[in-house]
Coordinates of C-alpha atoms in Angstrom, one line a residue:
Chain A
M1437 CA 93.5 126.1 123.5
I1438 CA 91.6 125.3 120.4
N1439 CA 87.8 125.3 120.3
K1440 CA 86.7 125.3 116.8
K1441 CA 83.7 123.1 117.1
T1442 CA 81.8 121.0 119.6
Y1443 CA 80.5 117.5 119.0
K1444 CA 78.1 115.0 120.5
A1445 CA 80.1 111.9 119.8
Y1446 CA 83.8 112.1 120.6
C1447 CA 85.3 108.8 119.3
L1448 CA 88.8 108.2 120.9
D1449 CA 91.4 105.7 119.8
L1450 CA 93.0 103.9 122.7
D1451 CA 96.7 102.9 122.2
G1452 CA 98.7 106.0 121.4
T1453 CA 95.9 108.3 122.2
I1454 CA 94.5 107.4 125.7
Y1455 CA 97.5 105.3 126.7
R1456 CA 100.9 104.3 125.4
G1457 CA 101.5 100.6 126.4
K1458 CA 101.5 100.7 130.2
D1459 CA 101.4 104.5 130.7
A1460 CA 98.5 106.9 130.5
V1461 CA 98.6 109.9 128.2
E1462 CA 97.9 112.4 131.0
E1463 CA 96.2 115.1 128.8
A1464 CA 93.9 112.5 127.3
A1465 CA 92.8 111.3 130.8
E1466 CA 92.1 114.9 131.7
F1467 CA 90.2 115.5 128.4
V1468 CA 87.9 112.5 129.1
S1469 CA 87.3 113.9 132.6
R1470 CA 86.5 117.4 131.2
L1471 CA 84.0 115.8 128.8
Q1472 CA 82.3 113.9 131.5
Q1473 CA 82.0 117.0 133.7
Q1474 CA 79.8 118.3 130.9
N1475 CA 77.8 115.1 130.8
I1476 CA 79.4 113.9 127.5
E1477 CA 80.3 110.2 127.6
P1478 CA 83.0 109.6 124.9
F1479 CA 83.3 106.5 122.8
F1480 CA 86.5 104.4 122.8
V1481 CA 87.3 102.9 119.4
T1482 CA 90.0 100.2 119.2
N1483 CA 91.1 97.7 116.7
N1484 CA 91.9 95.3 119.5
A1485 CA 89.6 92.3 119.2
S1486 CA 91.1 90.0 121.9
M1487 CA 90.0 91.9 125.0
T1488 CA 86.4 92.1 126.3
Q1489 CA 84.7 95.5 127.0
Q1490 CA 85.1 94.7 130.7
Q1491 CA 88.9 94.1 130.3
L1492 CA 89.4 97.3 128.4
K1493 CA 87.3 99.2 130.9
E1494 CA 89.5 97.9 133.7
K1495 CA 92.7 98.8 131.8
M1496 CA 91.5 102.3 131.6
T1497 CA 90.5 102.4 135.2
G1498 CA 94.1 101.8 135.9
F1499 CA 94.9 105.0 134.1
G1500 CA 92.3 106.9 136.1
I1501 CA 89.7 106.9 133.3
T1502 CA 86.1 105.9 134.0
A1503 CA 84.8 104.6 130.8
K1504 CA 81.2 103.4 130.2
K1505 CA 81.5 99.8 129.2
E1506 CA 78.9 100.0 126.4
R1507 CA 80.8 102.9 124.9
I1508 CA 83.9 100.8 124.3
I1509 CA 83.8 99.7 120.7
S1510 CA 86.5 97.1 119.8
S1511 CA 86.7 95.5 116.4
A1512 CA 85.2 92.4 118.0
I1513 CA 82.1 94.3 119.2
A1514 CA 81.8 96.1 115.9
A1515 CA 82.1 92.8 114.0
A1516 CA 79.3 91.3 116.0
K1517 CA 77.1 94.3 115.5
Y1518 CA 78.0 94.3 111.8
I1519 CA 76.9 90.7 111.4
K1520 CA 73.7 91.3 113.4
H1521 CA 72.8 94.3 111.3
W1522 CA 73.7 93.1 107.8
Y1523 CA 73.3 89.3 108.2
P1524 CA 70.5 88.8 110.7
G1525 CA 70.0 85.2 111.7
K1526 CA 73.1 84.0 109.9
T1527 CA 75.5 81.5 111.5
V1528 CA 79.2 82.2 112.2
Y1529 CA 82.4 80.0 112.1
M1530 CA 84.8 82.0 114.3
I1531 CA 88.6 81.9 114.8
G1532 CA 89.4 84.2 117.7
S1533 CA 89.8 84.7 121.4
E1534 CA 87.5 85.3 124.4
G1535 CA 86.8 88.9 123.4
L1536 CA 85.4 87.9 120.1
D1537 CA 83.4 85.0 121.4
Q1538 CA 81.9 87.2 124.0
A1539 CA 81.0 89.9 121.5
L1540 CA 79.2 87.4 119.4
R1541 CA 77.2 86.0 122.3
Q1542 CA 76.4 89.5 123.4
E1543 CA 74.7 90.1 120.1
G1544 CA 72.9 86.7 120.2
L1545 CA 74.8 85.3 117.3
V1546 CA 75.1 81.5 116.7
R1547 CA 78.5 79.9 116.3
V1548 CA 78.8 76.7 114.2
E1549 CA 81.7 74.4 113.4
E1550 CA 80.6 73.7 109.8
S1551 CA 78.2 74.9 107.1
A1552 CA 78.6 78.5 108.3
D1553 CA 77.1 81.5 106.5
I1554 CA 79.9 83.7 107.7
V1555 CA 83.6 83.1 108.6
L1556 CA 85.0 85.6 111.1
I1557 CA 88.7 85.8 111.9
G1558 CA 90.2 87.6 114.8
L1559 CA 93.6 87.1 116.6
D1560 CA 93.8 83.7 118.1
R1561 CA 96.9 82.6 119.9
A1562 CA 95.6 79.1 120.0
I1563 CA 95.4 78.8 116.2
T1564 CA 95.7 75.4 114.7
Y1565 CA 96.0 74.1 111.1
D1566 CA 92.5 72.5 111.5
K1567 CA 90.9 75.9 112.3
L1568 CA 92.6 77.5 109.4
A1569 CA 91.6 74.7 107.1
T1570 CA 88.0 74.9 108.1
A1571 CA 88.0 78.6 107.5
C1572 CA 89.4 78.1 104.0
L1573 CA 86.9 75.3 103.2
E1574 CA 83.9 77.3 104.4
I1575 CA 84.9 80.4 102.5
R1576 CA 85.4 78.2 99.3
K1577 CA 81.9 76.9 99.9
G1578 CA 80.6 80.4 99.8
A1579 CA 80.6 81.7 103.4
V1580 CA 81.0 85.5 103.7
F1581 CA 84.6 86.3 104.9
L1582 CA 85.0 88.9 107.6
S1583 CA 88.1 89.8 109.6
T1584 CA 88.3 92.1 112.7
N1585 CA 91.3 94.1 111.5
K1586 CA 94.3 94.1 109.2
D1587 CA 97.1 94.7 111.8
L1588 CA 100.1 92.7 110.7
A1589 CA 102.1 92.6 114.0
F1590 CA 101.9 93.7 117.6
P1591 CA 104.6 94.4 120.2
S1592 CA 105.2 92.0 123.0
E1593 CA 108.0 91.4 125.5
R1594 CA 109.5 88.9 123.0
G1595 CA 109.3 91.4 120.1
F1596 CA 106.8 91.9 117.3
L1597 CA 104.4 88.9 117.0
P1598 CA 102.0 88.1 114.1
A1599 CA 98.7 89.9 114.5
N1600 CA 95.3 89.2 113.0
G1601 CA 96.0 90.7 109.6
A1602 CA 98.8 88.2 109.1
I1603 CA 96.6 85.2 110.0
T1604 CA 93.9 86.6 107.7
K1605 CA 96.5 86.8 105.0
L1606 CA 97.0 83.0 105.1
V1607 CA 93.3 82.4 104.5
S1608 CA 92.9 85.0 101.8
A1609 CA 96.1 83.9 100.0
S1610 CA 94.9 80.2 100.1
T1611 CA 91.4 80.9 99.0
G1612 CA 92.0 83.9 96.7
I1613 CA 89.2 85.7 98.4
E1614 CA 89.7 89.0 100.3
P1615 CA 87.7 89.6 103.5
V1616 CA 85.7 92.6 104.6
F1617 CA 87.8 94.1 107.4
I1618 CA 85.9 95.6 110.3
G1619 CA 88.6 97.6 112.1
K1620 CA 90.0 101.0 111.3
P1621 CA 90.7 102.4 108.6
E1622 CA 87.4 100.8 107.5
I1623 CA 84.3 102.7 108.6
H1624 CA 82.4 99.9 110.3
M1625 CA 83.2 100.8 113.9
L1626 CA 82.1 104.4 113.4
E1627 CA 79.1 103.3 111.5
A1628 CA 78.1 101.0 114.4
I1629 CA 78.2 104.0 116.7
Q1630 CA 76.1 106.1 114.3
L1631 CA 73.6 103.3 113.7
E1632 CA 73.1 102.6 117.3
L1633 CA 72.7 106.2 118.6
G1634 CA 71.4 108.0 115.5
F1635 CA 74.1 110.7 115.4
S1636 CA 74.4 112.8 112.2
K1637 CA 77.9 112.8 110.8
S1638 CA 78.5 116.4 111.6
E1639 CA 78.0 115.6 115.3
M1640 CA 80.8 113.0 115.3
V1641 CA 84.6 113.4 115.5
M1642 CA 87.3 110.7 115.4
I1643 CA 90.4 111.4 117.5
G1644 CA 93.6 109.4 117.2
D1645 CA 97.4 109.3 116.8
N1646 CA 97.6 106.9 113.9
Y1647 CA 97.0 108.5 110.5
D1648 CA 96.6 105.3 108.5
T1649 CA 94.0 103.8 110.8
D1650 CA 92.3 106.5 113.0
I1651 CA 92.4 109.5 110.8
Q1652 CA 91.7 107.5 107.6
A1653 CA 88.7 105.9 109.2
G1654 CA 87.2 109.3 110.0
I1655 CA 88.0 110.7 106.6
R1656 CA 86.5 107.7 104.8
F1657 CA 83.4 107.8 107.0
G1658 CA 83.0 111.5 106.3
I1659 CA 83.3 113.0 109.8
D1660 CA 85.7 115.5 111.4
T1661 CA 89.1 114.2 112.6
I1662 CA 91.6 115.4 115.2
H1663 CA 95.2 114.1 115.0
V1664 CA 97.1 114.0 118.3
N1665 CA 100.9 113.9 118.3
T1666 CA 101.1 111.4 121.2
G1667 CA 101.6 108.1 119.3
I1668 CA 102.6 106.5 116.1
S1669 CA 102.3 109.2 113.4
S1670 CA 104.2 112.4 114.1
T1671 CA 102.6 115.7 113.2
A1672 CA 105.4 116.2 110.7
T1673 CA 104.5 113.0 108.9
V1674 CA 100.8 113.7 108.9
L1675 CA 101.4 117.2 107.4
E1676 CA 102.9 115.5 104.3
K1677 CA 99.7 113.5 103.6
K1678 CA 97.5 114.4 100.8
E1679 CA 94.3 114.2 102.8
Q1680 CA 94.6 116.2 106.0
P1681 CA 92.8 115.7 109.3
T1682 CA 90.4 118.5 110.2
F1683 CA 92.6 119.5 113.1
L1684 CA 96.1 118.7 114.3
I1685 CA 97.0 119.3 117.9
E1686 CA 100.0 118.3 120.1
N1687 CA 97.8 116.6 122.7
L1688 CA 94.2 116.7 124.0
G1689 CA 95.3 119.3 126.6
Y1690 CA 95.0 121.8 123.8
W1691 CA 91.4 121.1 123.0
K1692 CA 88.8 123.2 124.8
I1693 CA 85.3 121.9 125.0
Chain B
M1379 CA 107.4 59.8 67.8
I1380 CA 109.6 62.8 68.4
N1381 CA 113.3 62.5 68.9
K1382 CA 114.8 65.9 68.5
K1383 CA 117.4 65.6 71.1
T1384 CA 118.8 63.2 73.8
Y1385 CA 119.8 64.3 77.3
K1386 CA 121.7 62.9 80.2
A1387 CA 119.5 64.3 82.9
Y1388 CA 115.7 63.8 82.4
C1389 CA 114.0 65.8 85.2
L1390 CA 110.4 64.7 85.6
D1391 CA 107.7 66.3 87.6
L1392 CA 105.5 64.0 89.6
D1393 CA 101.9 65.0 90.1
G1394 CA 100.2 65.5 86.7
T1395 CA 103.3 64.1 84.8
I1396 CA 104.0 60.7 86.4
Y1397 CA 100.7 60.2 88.2
R1398 CA 97.4 62.0 88.6
G1399 CA 96.4 61.7 92.2
K1400 CA 95.9 58.0 92.7
D1401 CA 96.3 56.9 89.0
A1402 CA 99.5 56.4 87.0
V1403 CA 100.0 58.2 83.8
E1404 CA 100.6 55.0 81.7
E1405 CA 102.8 56.6 79.0
A1406 CA 105.0 58.2 81.7
A1407 CA 105.6 54.9 83.4
E1408 CA 106.6 53.3 80.1
F1409 CA 108.8 56.2 79.3
V1410 CA 110.7 55.8 82.6
S1411 CA 111.1 52.1 81.9
R1412 CA 112.4 52.9 78.4
L1413 CA 115.0 55.2 79.9
Q1414 CA 116.1 52.6 82.4
Q1415 CA 116.5 50.0 79.6
Q1416 CA 119.1 52.4 78.2
N1417 CA 120.8 52.7 81.6
I1418 CA 119.5 56.2 82.2
E1419 CA 118.1 56.9 85.7
P1420 CA 115.7 59.8 85.5
F1421 CA 115.3 62.5 88.2
F1422 CA 112.0 63.1 89.9
V1423 CA 111.5 66.7 90.9
T1424 CA 108.5 67.6 93.1
N1425 CA 107.5 70.6 95.1
N1426 CA 106.1 68.3 97.7
A1427 CA 108.0 68.8 101.0
S1428 CA 106.0 66.6 103.3
M1429 CA 106.9 63.2 102.1
T1430 CA 110.3 61.6 102.5
Q1431 CA 112.2 60.2 99.5
Q1432 CA 111.3 56.7 100.7
Q1433 CA 107.6 57.5 100.8
L1434 CA 107.7 59.0 97.3
K1435 CA 109.6 56.0 96.0
E1436 CA 106.9 53.7 97.5
K1437 CA 104.2 55.7 96.0
M1438 CA 105.8 55.3 92.5
T1439 CA 106.3 51.6 93.1
G1440 CA 102.5 51.4 93.4
F1441 CA 102.4 52.7 89.8
G1442 CA 104.9 50.2 88.5
I1443 CA 107.8 52.7 88.5
T1444 CA 111.1 51.8 90.0
A1445 CA 112.7 55.1 91.1
K1446 CA 116.2 55.4 92.6
K1447 CA 115.6 57.0 96.0
E1448 CA 118.5 59.4 95.7
R1449 CA 117.2 60.7 92.4
I1450 CA 113.9 61.9 94.0
I1451 CA 114.4 65.6 94.6
S1452 CA 111.6 67.1 96.7
S1453 CA 111.6 70.8 97.7
A1454 CA 112.5 69.5 101.2
I1455 CA 115.6 67.7 99.9
A1456 CA 116.5 70.7 97.7
A1457 CA 116.1 73.1 100.7
A1458 CA 118.5 71.0 102.8
K1459 CA 121.0 70.8 100.0
Y1460 CA 120.6 74.6 99.3
I1461 CA 121.4 75.4 103.0
K1462 CA 124.3 73.0 103.1
H1463 CA 125.8 74.5 99.9
W1464 CA 125.2 78.2 100.5
Y1465 CA 125.2 78.4 104.3
P1466 CA 127.5 75.6 105.5
G1467 CA 127.5 75.1 109.3
K1468 CA 124.5 77.4 109.9
T1469 CA 121.7 76.5 112.3
V1470 CA 118.0 76.1 111.2
Y1471 CA 114.7 76.9 112.9
M1472 CA 112.3 74.7 111.0
I1473 CA 108.5 74.6 110.6
G1474 CA 107.5 71.5 108.7
S1475 CA 106.8 67.8 108.7
E1476 CA 108.7 64.6 108.8
G1477 CA 109.9 64.9 105.2
L1478 CA 111.6 68.2 105.9
D1479 CA 113.1 67.1 109.2
Q1480 CA 114.5 64.0 107.6
A1481 CA 116.0 66.0 104.7
L1482 CA 117.8 68.3 107.1
R1483 CA 119.2 65.4 109.1
Q1484 CA 120.3 63.7 105.9
E1485 CA 122.4 66.7 105.1
G1486 CA 123.7 66.9 108.6
L1487 CA 122.1 70.2 109.4
V1488 CA 121.5 71.3 113.0
R1489 CA 118.0 72.4 114.1
V1490 CA 117.6 74.9 116.9
E1491 CA 114.6 76.4 118.7
E1492 CA 116.1 79.9 119.0
S1493 CA 118.9 82.2 117.7
A1494 CA 118.7 80.5 114.4
D1495 CA 120.8 81.6 111.3
I1496 CA 118.1 80.4 109.0
V1497 CA 114.3 80.0 109.2
L1498 CA 112.9 77.3 106.9
I1499 CA 109.2 76.9 106.4
G1500 CA 107.5 73.9 104.9
L1501 CA 103.9 72.6 105.1
D1502 CA 103.1 71.7 108.7
R1503 CA 99.7 70.4 109.6
A1504 CA 100.6 70.7 113.3
I1505 CA 101.3 74.4 113.0
T1506 CA 100.8 76.5 116.2
Y1507 CA 100.8 80.2 116.9
D1508 CA 104.0 79.7 118.9
K1509 CA 105.8 78.2 116.0
L1510 CA 104.7 81.0 113.7
A1511 CA 105.6 83.6 116.3
T1512 CA 109.1 82.2 116.7
A1513 CA 109.6 82.2 113.0
C1514 CA 108.6 85.9 112.8
L1515 CA 110.8 86.8 115.8
E1516 CA 113.9 85.0 114.3
I1517 CA 113.4 86.6 110.9
R1518 CA 113.1 90.0 112.5
K1519 CA 116.3 89.3 114.4
G1520 CA 118.0 88.7 111.0
A1521 CA 117.7 85.0 110.2
V1522 CA 117.7 84.1 106.5
F1523 CA 114.1 83.3 105.4
L1524 CA 113.6 80.2 103.2
S1525 CA 110.4 78.4 102.2
T1526 CA 110.0 75.1 100.4
N1527 CA 107.5 76.3 97.9
K1528 CA 104.8 78.9 97.2
D1529 CA 101.8 76.5 96.6
L1530 CA 98.7 78.2 98.1
A1531 CA 96.3 75.2 98.3
F1532 CA 96.3 71.5 97.8
P1533 CA 93.4 69.1 97.1
S1534 CA 92.1 66.7 99.8
E1535 CA 89.0 64.7 100.4
R1536 CA 87.5 67.7 102.3
G1537 CA 88.4 70.2 99.5
F1538 CA 91.3 72.6 99.0
L1539 CA 93.3 73.0 102.1
P1540 CA 95.9 75.7 102.8
A1541 CA 99.4 74.8 101.5
N1542 CA 102.8 76.0 102.4
G1543 CA 102.8 79.1 100.4
A1544 CA 99.8 80.3 102.4
I1545 CA 101.5 79.6 105.8
T1546 CA 104.6 81.4 104.4
K1547 CA 102.4 84.4 103.5
L1548 CA 101.4 84.8 107.2
V1549 CA 105.1 85.1 108.2
S1550 CA 106.1 87.3 105.2
A1551 CA 103.1 89.6 105.7
S1552 CA 103.8 90.0 109.5
T1553 CA 107.6 90.6 109.1
G1554 CA 107.5 92.5 105.8
I1555 CA 110.3 90.2 104.5
E1556 CA 109.9 87.9 101.5
P1557 CA 111.5 84.4 101.6
V1558 CA 113.7 82.6 99.1
F1559 CA 111.4 79.9 97.7
I1560 CA 113.2 76.6 96.9
G1561 CA 110.5 74.8 94.8
K1562 CA 109.6 75.3 91.2
P1563 CA 109.3 77.8 89.4
E1564 CA 112.5 78.7 91.2
I1565 CA 115.7 77.1 89.9
H1566 CA 117.1 75.6 93.1
M1567 CA 116.0 72.0 92.6
L1568 CA 117.4 71.9 89.2
E1569 CA 120.5 73.6 90.4
A1570 CA 120.9 71.0 93.2
I1571 CA 120.9 68.2 90.5
Q1572 CA 123.5 70.1 88.4
L1573 CA 125.8 70.9 91.4
E1574 CA 125.7 67.3 92.6
L1575 CA 126.3 65.5 89.4
G1576 CA 128.1 68.1 87.3
F1577 CA 125.8 68.1 84.2
S1578 CA 126.1 70.9 81.7
K1579 CA 122.8 72.7 81.1
S1580 CA 122.6 71.4 77.6
E1581 CA 122.5 67.9 79.0
M1582 CA 119.4 68.6 81.1
V1583 CA 115.7 68.7 80.4
M1584 CA 112.8 69.5 82.6
I1585 CA 109.6 67.6 81.8
G1586 CA 106.2 68.6 83.3
D1587 CA 102.5 69.4 83.0
N1588 CA 102.4 72.7 84.9
Y1589 CA 103.5 75.7 82.9
D1590 CA 103.8 78.0 85.8
T1591 CA 106.0 75.8 87.9
D1592 CA 107.7 73.0 85.8
I1593 CA 108.2 74.8 82.5
Q1594 CA 109.0 78.1 84.1
A1595 CA 111.7 76.5 86.4
G1596 CA 113.3 75.0 83.3
I1597 CA 113.2 78.2 81.3
R1598 CA 114.6 80.3 84.2
F1599 CA 117.4 77.8 84.8
G1600 CA 118.2 77.9 81.1
I1601 CA 117.6 74.3 80.1
D1602 CA 115.4 72.6 77.6
T1603 CA 111.8 71.9 78.6
I1604 CA 109.1 69.4 77.5
H1605 CA 105.5 70.2 78.2
V1606 CA 103.1 67.2 78.5
N1607 CA 99.3 67.6 78.2
T1608 CA 98.5 65.2 81.0
G1609 CA 97.9 67.6 83.9
I1610 CA 97.1 71.1 85.0
S1611 CA 98.1 73.3 82.0
S1612 CA 96.5 72.3 78.7
T1613 CA 98.6 72.5 75.5
A1614 CA 96.2 75.2 74.3
T1615 CA 96.9 77.3 77.3
V1616 CA 100.6 76.9 77.0
L1617 CA 100.6 77.9 73.4
E1618 CA 99.3 81.3 74.4
K1619 CA 102.3 82.0 76.7
K1620 CA 105.0 84.4 75.7
E1621 CA 107.9 82.1 76.6
Q1622 CA 107.3 78.7 75.0
P1623 CA 108.6 75.3 76.2
T1624 CA 111.3 73.8 73.9
F1625 CA 108.8 70.9 73.0
L1626 CA 105.1 70.3 73.5
I1627 CA 103.8 66.7 73.3
E1628 CA 100.6 65.1 74.2
N1629 CA 102.2 62.6 76.5
L1630 CA 105.6 60.9 77.0
G1631 CA 104.5 58.0 74.7
Y1632 CA 105.4 60.4 71.9
W1633 CA 109.0 60.9 73.0
K1634 CA 111.5 58.5 71.4
I1635 CA 114.8 58.1 73.3

C-alpha cells in the first residue's frame, strides 16, 4: 500500500472512480469507508449536472457508500455557487434539467426568461429551438455565458447521445462567444470546495480515472492528484502525458490512509 | 456599362443581390428583365433551405421579378438532387422544415426515422433533443452526414437567431464527424445546375454580394464570378482578398448583356 501523504480534502470523481455505470468499484467503496472510520468525509466531484445531490447520494447508497449530501459537488452545484460568489444578485436565464434548477434555487438565485445578466447552459433533454434562440439573443445582448461542462456525448442504452458540451457548441458557434465552463478540467468545482471550507491547496487531493478531466482539473488548480486505473484513461496512456499526476495507482485499495 | 463576356447560365444569389430583406435591389430586377427579353432565364441560387421554390418565387414576384420556379435552386433543392445523383435509392433521416421535406419528395427520395443511409440537416425551428439524438446515433452507425449550409445565424425581428450551421455544429461536435455542406461556398448547387442542363463551365457565371459564399462558390467550381456592391461584402473588402472575382461592379445596372 502507498501512503505518501495524508490530506484533509479527498475529492473523488464518480463515474469510473466510485462506480462504473451500474457497478460499484469495490476498492473505492472500501476506501470511502476507511476514510469515514477516521472521521474524514470525502468530497464527490462530478461533471454530471442533471442529477440532484439527493439523486446522486441515493445512487451511491445503492453501491454501499454513505455520502454526505452537501459534500457531493456536481457541475450544477458548482455553477450555482460560482454565480453566487462572482455575480451576487445577478439574474440567470437557464437551459437545463431538474438538477440545475434545484442547484440555483438552493443558492437563492433568481431565474428570468429575458433580460438576464447570465446565461447558464446544462444538459436539457427537453431542449427547444426557442430556448436556444433566447440563449443566443441574451448572450448577444451582453449576458455572461456559462456552461456546466464540455462533455460532448454520453452513453445510453441507444448509444452515445449528445451531451451538454454539444448543446453549448450550438450557442457558441452561433454567437461567436465562448462560455466559461464550470466542470472539470476547469478548476471551479475544486475552487468551490476550497472557498467554502477554507482548505489550503496542500491539504487537497483530486482522485480520478479520467486524465483529461479529473487529473487536469487538479493540476490546473495546483493540488495533488491521484490517478486510478479503474476507468477511462489507462495507466499506460497517462504515463505518456507530459504533465504527470502526483501518484498513479491501480485502484484505491492500494492507498493507505 | 461593362460587357466583357456573355454567358448561357447566369446564376444569381438572392439576399443582398436580388433583394435586401424586404426591399428589391432595383438594378437587379431590371437586369433579370433585360435577360428575359433576350430569352435567357436566369438561375437563382440561395443557401436558404426553409422556403419552397414556390415561396421563393412568390417573394420575388413581390419585387416585380418573374422567376421560373424550376430555376430557383435552394440548398434544399440542391441537397435532394445531390442525394439522388450520388446516392440513388438511399434512405434519408431528415431534420428540417417544409422546404427541405418538399425538395426530398420532389426528387422521389424516401424518408425514414431509423436505419437511414443518409442524415440530412437543415434549419428546423421545431428541433427537439430526440431529433438531434437520432441524427447523432444514425451518423455514429455509419450514415452519410449532409447539411444544407453552414450559416451560423440569421437576422430576425428579435435579433440574430441560430441558423442551420449552428444546429449542425451540435451534431458534428457530439459525433466527431464533419458533414458535407451543400450550400455556397461549396460547389454543389452550381454543380446541380451544370449536371441538369449540361452547360460547360465557361458558359456559367456566379453573381453575388457575399465574397465568402457566392464568389467563393464560383471560384471553387471554376466558373466566372461577378461581385456586386449591394450587400454584405463591400467592394473595398473584396479588393483585399487574395483570390479576386472575375469582375467587380457597383450593381447589375452596370452590366450590359
